[in-house]
PDB file of C-alpha atoms in Angstrom:
ATOM      1  CA  ALA A 903       0.000   0.000   0.000  1.00 68.00           C
ATOM      2  CA  PHE A 904       2.800   2.434   0.854  1.00 76.00           C
ATOM      3  CA  GLU A 905       4.650   1.607  -2.351  1.00 76.00           C
ATOM      4  CA  GLU A 906       1.951   3.341  -4.389  1.00 77.00           C
ATOM      5  CA  ILE A 907       2.479   6.521  -2.363  1.00 79.00           C
ATOM      6  CA  VAL A 908       6.274   6.445  -2.308  1.00 78.00           C
ATOM      7  CA  ASN A 909       6.644   5.773  -6.055  1.00 77.00           C
ATOM      8  CA  ALA A 910       3.652   7.797  -7.242  1.00 78.00           C
ATOM      9  CA  PRO A 911       2.557   8.485  -9.912  1.00 78.00           C
ATOM     10  CA  ASN A 912       4.117   5.319 -11.405  1.00 76.00           C
ATOM     11  CA  PRO A 913       4.057   2.656  -8.687  1.00 77.00           C
ATOM     12  CA  HIS A 914       6.056  -0.479  -9.342  1.00 74.00           C
ATOM     13  CA  ARG A 915       3.363  -2.717  -7.958  1.00 72.00           C
ATOM     14  CA  HIS A 916       1.359  -2.473 -11.176  1.00 69.00           C
ATOM     15  CA  LEU A 917       4.272  -3.090 -13.534  1.00 70.00           C
ATOM     16  CA  ALA A 918       3.871  -6.340 -15.454  1.00 63.00           C
ATOM     17  CA  GLY A 919       6.720  -8.775 -15.027  1.00 60.00           C
ATOM     18  CA  GLY A 920       7.959  -7.302 -11.753  1.00 63.00           C
ATOM     19  CA  PHE A 921       9.703  -9.823  -9.486  1.00 66.00           C
ATOM     20  CA  TRP A 922      10.747  -7.489  -6.706  1.00 66.00           C
ATOM     21  CA  LEU A 923       7.800  -8.108  -4.383  1.00 69.00           C
ATOM     22  CA  THR A 924       8.073 -10.636  -1.536  1.00 73.00           C
ATOM     23  CA  VAL A 925       4.731 -11.869  -0.216  1.00 78.00           C
ATOM     24  CA  MET A 926       4.633 -12.754   3.463  1.00 81.00           C
ATOM     25  CA  GLY A 927       1.775 -14.228   5.451  1.00 84.00           C
ATOM     26  CA  ARG A 928       0.940 -15.931   8.690  1.00 86.00           C
ATOM     27  CA  LEU A 929      -0.048 -19.588   8.955  1.00 87.00           C
ATOM     28  CA  LYS A 930      -3.327 -20.522  10.502  1.00 86.00           C
ATOM     29  CA  ASP A 931      -3.297 -22.139  13.914  1.00 86.00           C
ATOM     30  CA  GLY A 932      -2.360 -25.775  13.572  1.00 84.00           C
ATOM     31  CA  GLN A 933      -1.277 -25.492   9.943  1.00 83.00           C
ATOM     32  CA  MET A 934       2.240 -26.495   8.900  1.00 86.00           C
ATOM     33  CA  VAL A 935       4.452 -25.191   6.114  1.00 85.00           C
ATOM     34  CA  ARG A 936       3.959 -28.424   4.154  1.00 86.00           C
ATOM     35  CA  SER A 937       0.179 -28.082   4.165  1.00 87.00           C
ATOM     36  CA  ALA A 938       0.438 -24.453   3.020  1.00 86.00           C
ATOM     37  CA  GLN A 939       2.754 -25.563   0.212  1.00 86.00           C
ATOM     38  CA  ALA A 940       0.254 -28.215  -0.868  1.00 87.00           C
ATOM     39  CA  ASN A 941      -2.597 -25.707  -0.886  1.00 85.00           C
ATOM     40  CA  LEU A 942      -0.624 -23.246  -3.023  1.00 84.00           C
ATOM     41  CA  LEU A 943       0.403 -25.938  -5.486  1.00 85.00           C
ATOM     42  CA  ALA A 944      -3.279 -26.768  -5.982  1.00 86.00           C
ATOM     43  CA  THR A 945      -3.954 -23.151  -7.042  1.00 86.00           C
ATOM     44  CA  GLU A 946      -0.669 -22.548  -8.894  1.00 84.00           C
ATOM     45  CA  LYS A 947      -2.146 -22.931 -12.368  1.00 84.00           C
ATOM     46  CA  GLN A 948      -4.893 -20.444 -11.649  1.00 86.00           C
ATOM     47  CA  VAL A 949      -2.448 -17.950 -10.135  1.00 81.00           C
ATOM     48  CA  ARG A 950      -0.138 -18.158 -13.133  1.00 81.00           C
ATOM     49  CA  GLU A 951      -3.039 -17.597 -15.499  1.00 83.00           C
ATOM     50  CA  GLU A 952      -4.210 -14.522 -13.624  1.00 80.00           C
ATOM     51  CA  ALA A 953      -0.691 -13.128 -13.267  1.00 77.00           C
ATOM     52  CA  ASP A 954       0.281 -13.675 -16.910  1.00 78.00           C
ATOM     53  CA  PRO A 955      -2.778 -14.419 -19.056  1.00 81.00           C
ATOM     54  CA  GLN A 956      -0.848 -13.881 -22.304  1.00 81.00           C
ATOM     55  CA  HIS A 957       2.014 -16.190 -21.218  1.00 79.00           C
ATOM     56  CA  ILE A 958       4.672 -13.584 -21.849  1.00 77.00           C
ATOM     57  CA  TYR A 959       6.516 -13.272 -18.543  1.00 74.00           C
ATOM     58  CA  LEU A 960       6.022 -16.723 -16.980  1.00 75.00           C
ATOM     59  CA  SER A 961       7.040 -18.713 -20.039  1.00 76.00           C
ATOM     60  CA  GLY A 962      10.393 -19.624 -21.499  1.00 74.00           C
ATOM     61  CA  PHE A 963      13.126 -19.113 -18.894  1.00 71.00           C
ATOM     62  CA  PHE A 964      10.619 -18.677 -16.037  1.00 75.00           C
ATOM     63  CA  SER A 965       8.529 -21.721 -16.949  1.00 77.00           C
ATOM     64  CA  ALA A 966      10.459 -23.835 -14.441  1.00 76.00           C
ATOM     65  CA  PHE A 967       9.642 -21.468 -11.575  1.00 76.00           C
ATOM     66  CA  HIS A 968       6.910 -22.574  -9.182  1.00 77.00           C
ATOM     67  CA  ILE A 969       5.168 -21.162  -6.165  1.00 79.00           C
ATOM     68  CA  GLY A 970       6.943 -22.121  -2.966  1.00 80.00           C
ATOM     69  CA  VAL A 971       6.578 -21.582   0.759  1.00 84.00           C
ATOM     70  CA  GLU A 972       9.434 -21.192   3.195  1.00 81.00           C
ATOM     71  CA  SER A 973       9.716 -20.159   6.805  1.00 81.00           C
ATOM     72  CA  GLY A 974       9.916 -16.402   7.289  1.00 79.00           C
ATOM     73  CA  ARG A 975      11.249 -16.582  10.825  1.00 78.00           C
ATOM     74  CA  ALA A 976      14.670 -15.293   9.748  1.00 73.00           C
ATOM     75  CA  GLY A 977      13.355 -12.948   7.061  1.00 73.00           C
ATOM     76  CA  ARG A 978      13.966 -12.997   3.331  1.00 73.00           C
ATOM     77  CA  SER A 979      17.559 -12.595   2.204  1.00 73.00           C
ATOM     78  CA  TYR A 980      18.814 -12.646  -1.371  1.00 73.00           C
ATOM     79  CA  LEU A 981      22.291 -13.474  -0.087  1.00 75.00           C
ATOM     80  CA  ARG A 982      20.930 -16.561   1.680  1.00 76.00           C
ATOM     81  CA  ILE A 983      19.420 -17.783  -1.582  1.00 75.00           C
ATOM     82  CA  ILE A 984      22.718 -17.363  -3.453  1.00 78.00           C
ATOM     83  CA  TYR A 985      25.203 -18.559  -0.862  1.00 78.00           C
ATOM     84  CA  SER A 986      23.233 -21.110   1.188  1.00 80.00           C
ATOM     85  CA  GLN A 987      24.311 -24.172  -0.819  1.00 83.00           C
ATOM     86  CA  PRO A 988      27.995 -23.116  -1.195  1.00 81.00           C
ATOM     87  CA  LEU A 989      28.132 -22.407   2.530  1.00 82.00           C
ATOM     88  CA  LEU A 990      26.593 -25.812   3.260  1.00 85.00           C
ATOM     89  CA  VAL A 991      29.273 -27.524   1.174  1.00 81.00           C
ATOM     90  CA  LEU A 992      31.919 -25.439   2.918  1.00 80.00           C
ATOM     91  CA  GLU A 993      30.567 -26.426   6.335  1.00 84.00           C
ATOM     92  CA  ILE A 994      30.693 -30.107   5.362  1.00 83.00           C
ATOM     93  CA  LEU A 995      34.321 -29.715   4.310  1.00 78.00           C
ATOM     94  CA  VAL A 996      35.089 -27.904   7.558  1.00 82.00           C
ATOM     95  CA  GLY A 997      33.461 -30.730   9.505  1.00 83.00           C
ATOM     96  CA  LEU A 998      35.577 -33.329   7.706  1.00 78.00           C
ATOM     97  CA  LEU A 999      38.675 -31.253   8.328  1.00 77.00           C
ATOM     98  CA  LEU A1000      37.744 -30.988  12.009  1.00 82.00           C
ATOM     99  CA  LEU A1001      37.424 -34.781  12.233  1.00 79.00           C
ATOM    100  CA  LEU A1002      40.864 -35.177  10.671  1.00 76.00           C
ATOM    101  CA  CYS A1003      42.311 -32.650  13.102  1.00 79.00           C
ATOM    102  CA  CYS A1004      40.719 -34.491  16.037  1.00 79.00           C
ATOM    103  CA  ALA A1005      42.257 -37.759  14.850  1.00 77.00           C
ATOM    104  CA  ASN A1006      45.623 -36.079  14.390  1.00 76.00           C
ATOM    105  CA  THR A1007      45.443 -34.520  17.868  1.00 79.00           C
ATOM    106  CA  ALA A1008      44.425 -37.837  19.404  1.00 79.00           C
ATOM    107  CA  LEU A1009      47.472 -39.518  17.865  1.00 75.00           C
ATOM    108  CA  LEU A1010      49.784 -36.780  19.110  1.00 77.00           C
ATOM    109  CA  VAL A1011      48.316 -36.934  22.632  1.00 79.00           C
ATOM    110  CA  LEU A1012      48.573 -40.724  22.614  1.00 76.00           C
ATOM    111  CA  ALA A1013      52.233 -40.531  21.596  1.00 74.00           C
ATOM    112  CA  ARG A1014      52.912 -38.072  24.409  1.00 75.00           C
ATOM    113  CA  LEU A1015      51.149 -40.301  26.935  1.00 74.00           C
ATOM    114  CA  THR A1016      53.180 -43.304  25.811  1.00 72.00           C
ATOM    115  CA  SER A1017      56.353 -41.601  27.015  1.00 72.00           C
ATOM    116  CA  ARG A1018      54.602 -40.967  30.361  1.00 74.00           C
ATOM    117  CA  GLN A1019      53.379 -44.543  30.764  1.00 73.00           C
ATOM    118  CA  ARG A1020      55.727 -45.174  33.673  1.00 75.00           C
ATOM    119  CA  GLU A1021      54.506 -42.009  35.412  1.00 75.00           C
ATOM    120  CA  PHE A1022      50.884 -43.124  35.232  1.00 74.00           C
ATOM    121  CA  ALA A1023      51.843 -46.611  36.395  1.00 75.00           C
ATOM    122  CA  VAL A1024      53.639 -45.195  39.470  1.00 76.00           C
ATOM    123  CA  ARG A1025      50.704 -42.939  40.328  1.00 75.00           C
ATOM    124  CA  CYS A1026      48.285 -45.836  39.964  1.00 76.00           C
ATOM    125  CA  ALA A1027      50.478 -47.977  42.212  1.00 75.00           C
ATOM    126  CA  LEU A1028      50.473 -45.221  44.853  1.00 76.00           C
ATOM    127  CA  GLY A1029      46.678 -45.311  44.986  1.00 77.00           C
ATOM    128  CA  ALA A1030      45.563 -42.801  42.381  1.00 76.00           C
ATOM    129  CA  PRO A1031      42.121 -43.866  41.084  1.00 81.00           C
ATOM    130  CA  ARG A1032      41.760 -44.541  37.389  1.00 77.00           C
ATOM    131  CA  ALA A1033      39.028 -41.919  37.122  1.00 81.00           C
ATOM    132  CA  ARG A1034      41.493 -39.265  38.286  1.00 81.00           C
ATOM    133  CA  LEU A1035      43.997 -40.249  35.574  1.00 80.00           C
ATOM    134  CA  PHE A1036      41.177 -40.150  33.049  1.00 82.00           C
ATOM    135  CA  ARG A1037      40.168 -36.630  34.143  1.00 82.00           C
ATOM    136  CA  GLN A1038      43.785 -35.432  34.069  1.00 82.00           C
ATOM    137  CA  VAL A1039      44.251 -36.358  30.414  1.00 83.00           C
ATOM    138  CA  LEU A1040      40.893 -34.826  29.464  1.00 84.00           C
ATOM    139  CA  THR A1041      41.847 -31.634  31.320  1.00 85.00           C
ATOM    140  CA  GLU A1042      45.090 -31.361  29.371  1.00 83.00           C
ATOM    141  CA  VAL A1043      43.238 -31.818  26.081  1.00 85.00           C
ATOM    142  CA  GLY A1044      40.561 -29.360  27.255  1.00 85.00           C
ATOM    143  CA  LEU A1045      43.196 -26.656  27.770  1.00 86.00           C
ATOM    144  CA  LEU A1046      44.327 -27.140  24.167  1.00 84.00           C
ATOM    145  CA  ALA A1047      40.700 -26.915  23.030  1.00 86.00           C
ATOM    146  CA  ALA A1048      40.166 -23.693  25.026  1.00 88.00           C
ATOM    147  CA  CYS A1049      43.190 -22.058  23.409  1.00 88.00           C
ATOM    148  CA  GLY A1050      41.989 -23.223  19.991  1.00 86.00           C
ATOM    149  CA  LEU A1051      38.509 -21.839  20.737  1.00 87.00           C
ATOM    150  CA  ALA A1052      39.859 -18.378  21.575  1.00 89.00           C
ATOM    151  CA  ALA A1053      42.072 -18.308  18.484  1.00 89.00           C
ATOM    152  CA  GLY A1054      39.263 -19.661  16.296  1.00 87.00           C
ATOM    153  CA  ILE A1055      36.784 -16.998  17.435  1.00 87.00           C
ATOM    154  CA  TYR A1056      39.244 -14.213  16.656  1.00 89.00           C
ATOM    155  CA  LEU A1057      40.326 -15.621  13.290  1.00 88.00           C
ATOM    156  CA  GLY A1058      36.712 -16.412  12.381  1.00 85.00           C
ATOM    157  CA  TRP A1059      35.642 -12.852  13.129  1.00 85.00           C
ATOM    158  CA  VAL A1060      38.454 -11.374  11.068  1.00 86.00           C
ATOM    159  CA  SER A1061      37.856 -13.813   8.207  1.00 84.00           C
ATOM    160  CA  ALA A1062      34.106 -13.116   8.198  1.00 82.00           C
ATOM    161  CA  GLN A1063      34.716  -9.383   7.926  1.00 81.00           C
ATOM    162  CA  THR A1064      37.131  -9.975   5.055  1.00 82.00           C
ATOM    163  CA  ILE A1065      34.675 -12.220   3.184  1.00 78.00           C
ATOM    164  CA  VAL A1066      31.812  -9.740   3.630  1.00 77.00           C
ATOM    165  CA  ALA A1067      34.023  -6.931   2.319  1.00 76.00           C
ATOM    166  CA  MET A1068      34.710  -9.022  -0.814  1.00 73.00           C
ATOM    167  CA  LEU A1069      31.025  -9.512  -1.647  1.00 69.00           C
ATOM    168  CA  PRO A1070      29.850  -7.235  -4.462  1.00 63.00           C
ATOM    169  CA  SER A1071      27.325  -4.543  -3.623  1.00 60.00           C
ATOM    170  CA  ALA A1072      25.931  -1.644  -5.606  1.00 49.00           C
ATOM    171  CA  GLY A1073      25.508   0.775  -2.730  1.00 53.00           C
ATOM    172  CA  GLY A1074      28.734   0.288  -0.806  1.00 56.00           C
ATOM    173  CA  ARG A1075      29.417  -2.261   1.893  1.00 58.00           C
ATOM    174  CA  LEU A1076      26.727  -4.848   2.548  1.00 60.00           C
ATOM    175  CA  PRO A1077      24.772  -4.331   5.789  1.00 63.00           C
ATOM    176  CA  ILE A1078      25.816  -7.666   7.319  1.00 72.00           C
ATOM    177  CA  ASP A1079      26.757  -7.814  10.987  1.00 73.00           C
ATOM    178  CA  VAL A1080      29.352 -10.530  11.598  1.00 76.00           C
ATOM    179  CA  THR A1081      29.979  -9.680  15.236  1.00 78.00           C
ATOM    180  CA  PRO A1082      30.082 -12.886  17.332  1.00 78.00           C
ATOM    181  CA  ARG A1083      26.857 -13.276  19.299  1.00 82.00           C
ATOM    182  CA  ALA A1084      25.918 -15.429  22.262  1.00 86.00           C
ATOM    183  CA  VAL A1085      24.390 -18.177  20.110  1.00 86.00           C
ATOM    184  CA  ILE A1086      27.454 -18.343  17.851  1.00 85.00           C
ATOM    185  CA  LEU A1087      29.826 -18.359  20.817  1.00 86.00           C
ATOM    186  CA  ALA A1088      27.784 -21.110  22.478  1.00 89.00           C
ATOM    187  CA  PHE A1089      27.869 -23.163  19.261  1.00 88.00           C
ATOM    188  CA  CYS A1090      31.642 -22.709  18.958  1.00 86.00           C
ATOM    189  CA  ALA A1091      32.101 -23.664  22.613  1.00 88.00           C
ATOM    190  CA  GLY A1092      29.998 -26.793  22.082  1.00 89.00           C
ATOM    191  CA  VAL A1093      32.003 -27.793  19.010  1.00 88.00           C
ATOM    192  CA  SER A1094      35.210 -27.197  20.986  1.00 87.00           C
ATOM    193  CA  VAL A1095      34.004 -29.431  23.826  1.00 86.00           C
ATOM    194  CA  LEU A1096      32.994 -32.188  21.401  1.00 87.00           C
ATOM    195  CA  SER A1097      36.374 -31.893  19.656  1.00 84.00           C
ATOM    196  CA  ALA A1098      38.184 -32.166  22.980  1.00 84.00           C
ATOM    197  CA  LEU A1099      36.167 -35.245  23.895  1.00 83.00           C
ATOM    198  CA  GLY A1100      36.725 -36.795  20.468  1.00 81.00           C
ATOM    199  CA  ALA A1101      40.470 -36.214  20.640  1.00 80.00           C
ATOM    200  CA  GLY A1102      40.939 -37.048  24.325  1.00 82.00           C
ATOM    201  CA  ILE A1103      38.638 -39.930  25.271  1.00 83.00           C
ATOM    202  CA  TRP A1104      40.725 -42.666  23.699  1.00 78.00           C
ATOM    203  CA  PRO A1105      44.108 -41.424  25.036  1.00 79.00           C
ATOM    204  CA  ALA A1106      42.520 -40.847  28.455  1.00 80.00           C
ATOM    205  CA  TRP A1107      41.096 -44.362  28.456  1.00 80.00           C
ATOM    206  CA  ARG A1108      44.495 -45.796  27.513  1.00 76.00           C
ATOM    207  CA  ALA A1109      46.171 -43.803  30.290  1.00 76.00           C
ATOM    208  CA  SER A1110      43.650 -44.962  32.883  1.00 76.00           C
ATOM    209  CA  ARG A1111      44.076 -48.633  31.921  1.00 74.00           C
ATOM    210  CA  VAL A1112      47.734 -48.906  32.961  1.00 72.00           C
ATOM    211  CA  ALA A1113      48.864 -52.018  34.828  1.00 68.00           C
ATOM    212  CA  PRO A1114      51.199 -50.974  37.673  1.00 65.00           C
ATOM    213  CA  ASN A1115      52.794 -54.413  38.033  1.00 63.00           C
ATOM    214  CA  VAL A1116      53.688 -54.518  34.320  1.00 54.00           C
ATOM    215  CA  ASP A1117      54.113 -50.961  33.045  1.00 55.00           C
ATOM    216  CA  MET A1118      56.529 -49.987  35.834  1.00 52.00           C
ATOM    217  CA  LYS A1119      59.107 -52.246  34.233  1.00 56.00           C
ATOM    218  CA  GLN A1120      61.211 -50.440  31.655  1.00 50.00           C
ATOM    219  CA  GLY A1121      61.132 -53.406  29.282  1.00 45.00           C
ATOM    220  CA  ALA A1122      57.367 -53.406  29.211  1.00 46.00           C
ATOM    221  CA  VAL A1123      57.319 -49.684  28.401  1.00 44.00           C
ATOM    222  CA  ILE A1124      59.689 -50.195  25.484  1.00 44.00           C
ATOM    223  CA  SER A1125      57.586 -53.092  24.200  1.00 48.00           C
ATOM    224  CA  HIS A1126      54.462 -50.981  24.548  1.00 50.00           C
ATOM    225  CA  SER A1127      56.069 -48.164  22.568  1.00 48.00           C
ATOM    226  CA  GLN A1128      57.182 -50.541  19.873  1.00 52.00           C
ATOM    227  CA  ARG A1129      53.659 -51.906  19.503  1.00 57.00           C
ATOM    228  CA  LEU A1130      52.310 -48.373  19.336  1.00 54.00           C
ATOM    229  CA  GLY A1131      54.881 -47.337  16.731  1.00 53.00           C
ATOM    230  CA  ARG A1132      53.785 -50.064  14.342  1.00 65.00           C
ATOM    231  CA  TRP A1133      50.547 -48.243  13.561  1.00 68.00           C
ATOM    232  CA  PHE A1134      51.155 -44.741  14.940  1.00 62.00           C
ATOM    233  CA  VAL A1135      53.651 -43.614  12.291  1.00 65.00           C
ATOM    234  CA  PRO A1136      51.598 -44.901   9.301  1.00 75.00           C
ATOM    235  CA  ALA A1137      48.434 -43.374  10.767  1.00 69.00           C
ATOM    236  CA  GLN A1138      50.201 -40.057  11.335  1.00 66.00           C
ATOM    237  CA  VAL A1139      51.507 -40.037   7.764  1.00 75.00           C
ATOM    238  CA  ALA A1140      48.074 -40.962   6.382  1.00 77.00           C
ATOM    239  CA  VAL A1141      46.336 -38.156   8.278  1.00 69.00           C
ATOM    240  CA  SER A1142      48.988 -35.627   7.247  1.00 72.00           C
ATOM    241  CA  VAL A1143      48.768 -36.657   3.590  1.00 80.00           C
ATOM    242  CA  THR A1144      44.959 -36.411   3.727  1.00 76.00           C
ATOM    243  CA  LEU A1145      45.105 -32.914   5.208  1.00 72.00           C
ATOM    244  CA  LEU A1146      47.700 -31.813   2.676  1.00 78.00           C
ATOM    245  CA  SER A1147      45.737 -33.280  -0.245  1.00 82.00           C
ATOM    246  CA  ALA A1148      42.495 -31.602   0.852  1.00 76.00           C
ATOM    247  CA  ALA A1149      44.218 -28.251   1.303  1.00 76.00           C
ATOM    248  CA  THR A1150      45.916 -28.580  -2.092  1.00 84.00           C
ATOM    249  CA  LEU A1151      42.648 -29.408  -3.861  1.00 84.00           C
ATOM    250  CA  LEU A1152      40.789 -26.523  -2.232  1.00 77.00           C
ATOM    251  CA  GLY A1153      43.626 -24.095  -2.910  1.00 80.00           C
ATOM    252  CA  SER A1154      44.019 -25.134  -6.545  1.00 85.00           C
ATOM    253  CA  THR A1155      40.253 -24.851  -7.115  1.00 83.00           C
ATOM    254  CA  PHE A1156      40.222 -21.356  -5.642  1.00 77.00           C
ATOM    255  CA  LEU A1157      43.186 -20.283  -7.784  1.00 82.00           C
ATOM    256  CA  ARG A1158      41.518 -21.643 -10.932  1.00 83.00           C
ATOM    257  CA  LEU A1159      38.354 -19.719 -10.127  1.00 78.00           C
ATOM    258  CA  LEU A1160      40.361 -16.521  -9.703  1.00 75.00           C
ATOM    259  CA  ALA A1161      42.119 -17.099 -13.021  1.00 78.00           C
ATOM    260  CA  VAL A1162      38.928 -17.697 -15.018  1.00 78.00           C
ATOM    261  CA  ASP A1163      38.205 -14.877 -17.428  1.00 76.00           C
ATOM    262  CA  SER A1164      34.618 -13.781 -16.812  1.00 70.00           C
ATOM    263  CA  GLY A1165      34.594 -11.654 -19.978  1.00 75.00           C
ATOM    264  CA  PHE A1166      33.904  -8.497 -18.020  1.00 74.00           C
ATOM    265  CA  ASN A1167      36.450  -5.885 -17.048  1.00 75.00           C
ATOM    266  CA  GLY A1168      35.435  -4.122 -13.862  1.00 72.00           C
ATOM    267  CA  ASP A1169      38.369  -1.691 -13.710  1.00 77.00           C
ATOM    268  CA  GLY A1170      37.131   1.873 -13.464  1.00 80.00           C
ATOM    269  CA  LEU A1171      33.495   0.780 -13.308  1.00 80.00           C
ATOM    270  CA  VAL A1172      31.143   3.161 -11.522  1.00 80.00           C
ATOM    271  CA  VAL A1173      27.640   2.177 -10.411  1.00 78.00           C
ATOM    272  CA  ALA A1174      25.158   5.030  -9.991  1.00 79.00           C
ATOM    273  CA  ASP A1175      21.427   5.493  -9.566  1.00 76.00           C
ATOM    274  CA  VAL A1176      19.986   8.210 -11.812  1.00 78.00           C
ATOM    275  CA  ASP A1177      16.498   9.610 -11.258  1.00 75.00           C
ATOM    276  CA  LEU A1178      15.146  10.845 -14.618  1.00 75.00           C
ATOM    277  CA  ARG A1179      11.583  11.496 -13.458  1.00 70.00           C
ATOM    278  CA  PRO A1180      12.051  15.308 -13.095  1.00 73.00           C
ATOM    279  CA  LEU A1181      12.975  15.479 -16.805  1.00 73.00           C
ATOM    280  CA  LYS A1182       9.464  14.421 -17.803  1.00 65.00           C
ATOM    281  CA  SER A1183       8.052  17.739 -16.685  1.00 56.00           C
TER     282      SER A1183
END
């Protein structure tokens, strides 16, 4: 209603073929998004006929477009439509990389605990409960996770600001707030805790399962280390090669995308909005 007043005497709402309008509504009590989608699909043919009776605008390229319903809880964002799928793929890759890092950290912690096997055996022989040894290892891994969380929040904030500044916009910088909020910080803290548990449970369990009457002997420690080295070194090399390969593939793909000629030279380009309506009078 206000659009007719703001853009009078030629409101955009009556222009044929306009796709700028976003229709928002409220669901009835007890109705779900799926049921609303089904109801709209039943009337889609009639709506298309009334909107474009001559089949000029909703044919050809736009023939594949259909009426859809989505949740409006977070608003309507054109950037979300464009970057939602790429960001989902990126998050999956980040999750895989996080799993590899957890495995790598677990191997490093396990190697460090192997050299301290005699220490844990002595403490267990002196009466230290196994649960206390388990908590000690998890605490050490938790300190590493806390330091990684602090560094990750800072680097993530800086990287987000850099990525937003790289996004194209016609009117200057995009109005996107990337300041870390309570929900984001809580999510990062939860991921950090899960990473610490994933990287520390197995080494902590191995440290709490020492046998004082066996592991206090130097020969047993050497034999234990030899058994660990049979699979630790190959596993460490495999994880490192996987990380390096993934980073190389992602980096090479990004470089190829930067080197692709888009056929458009943006040097010296100026974007401006010109209002020619006063010239009509």
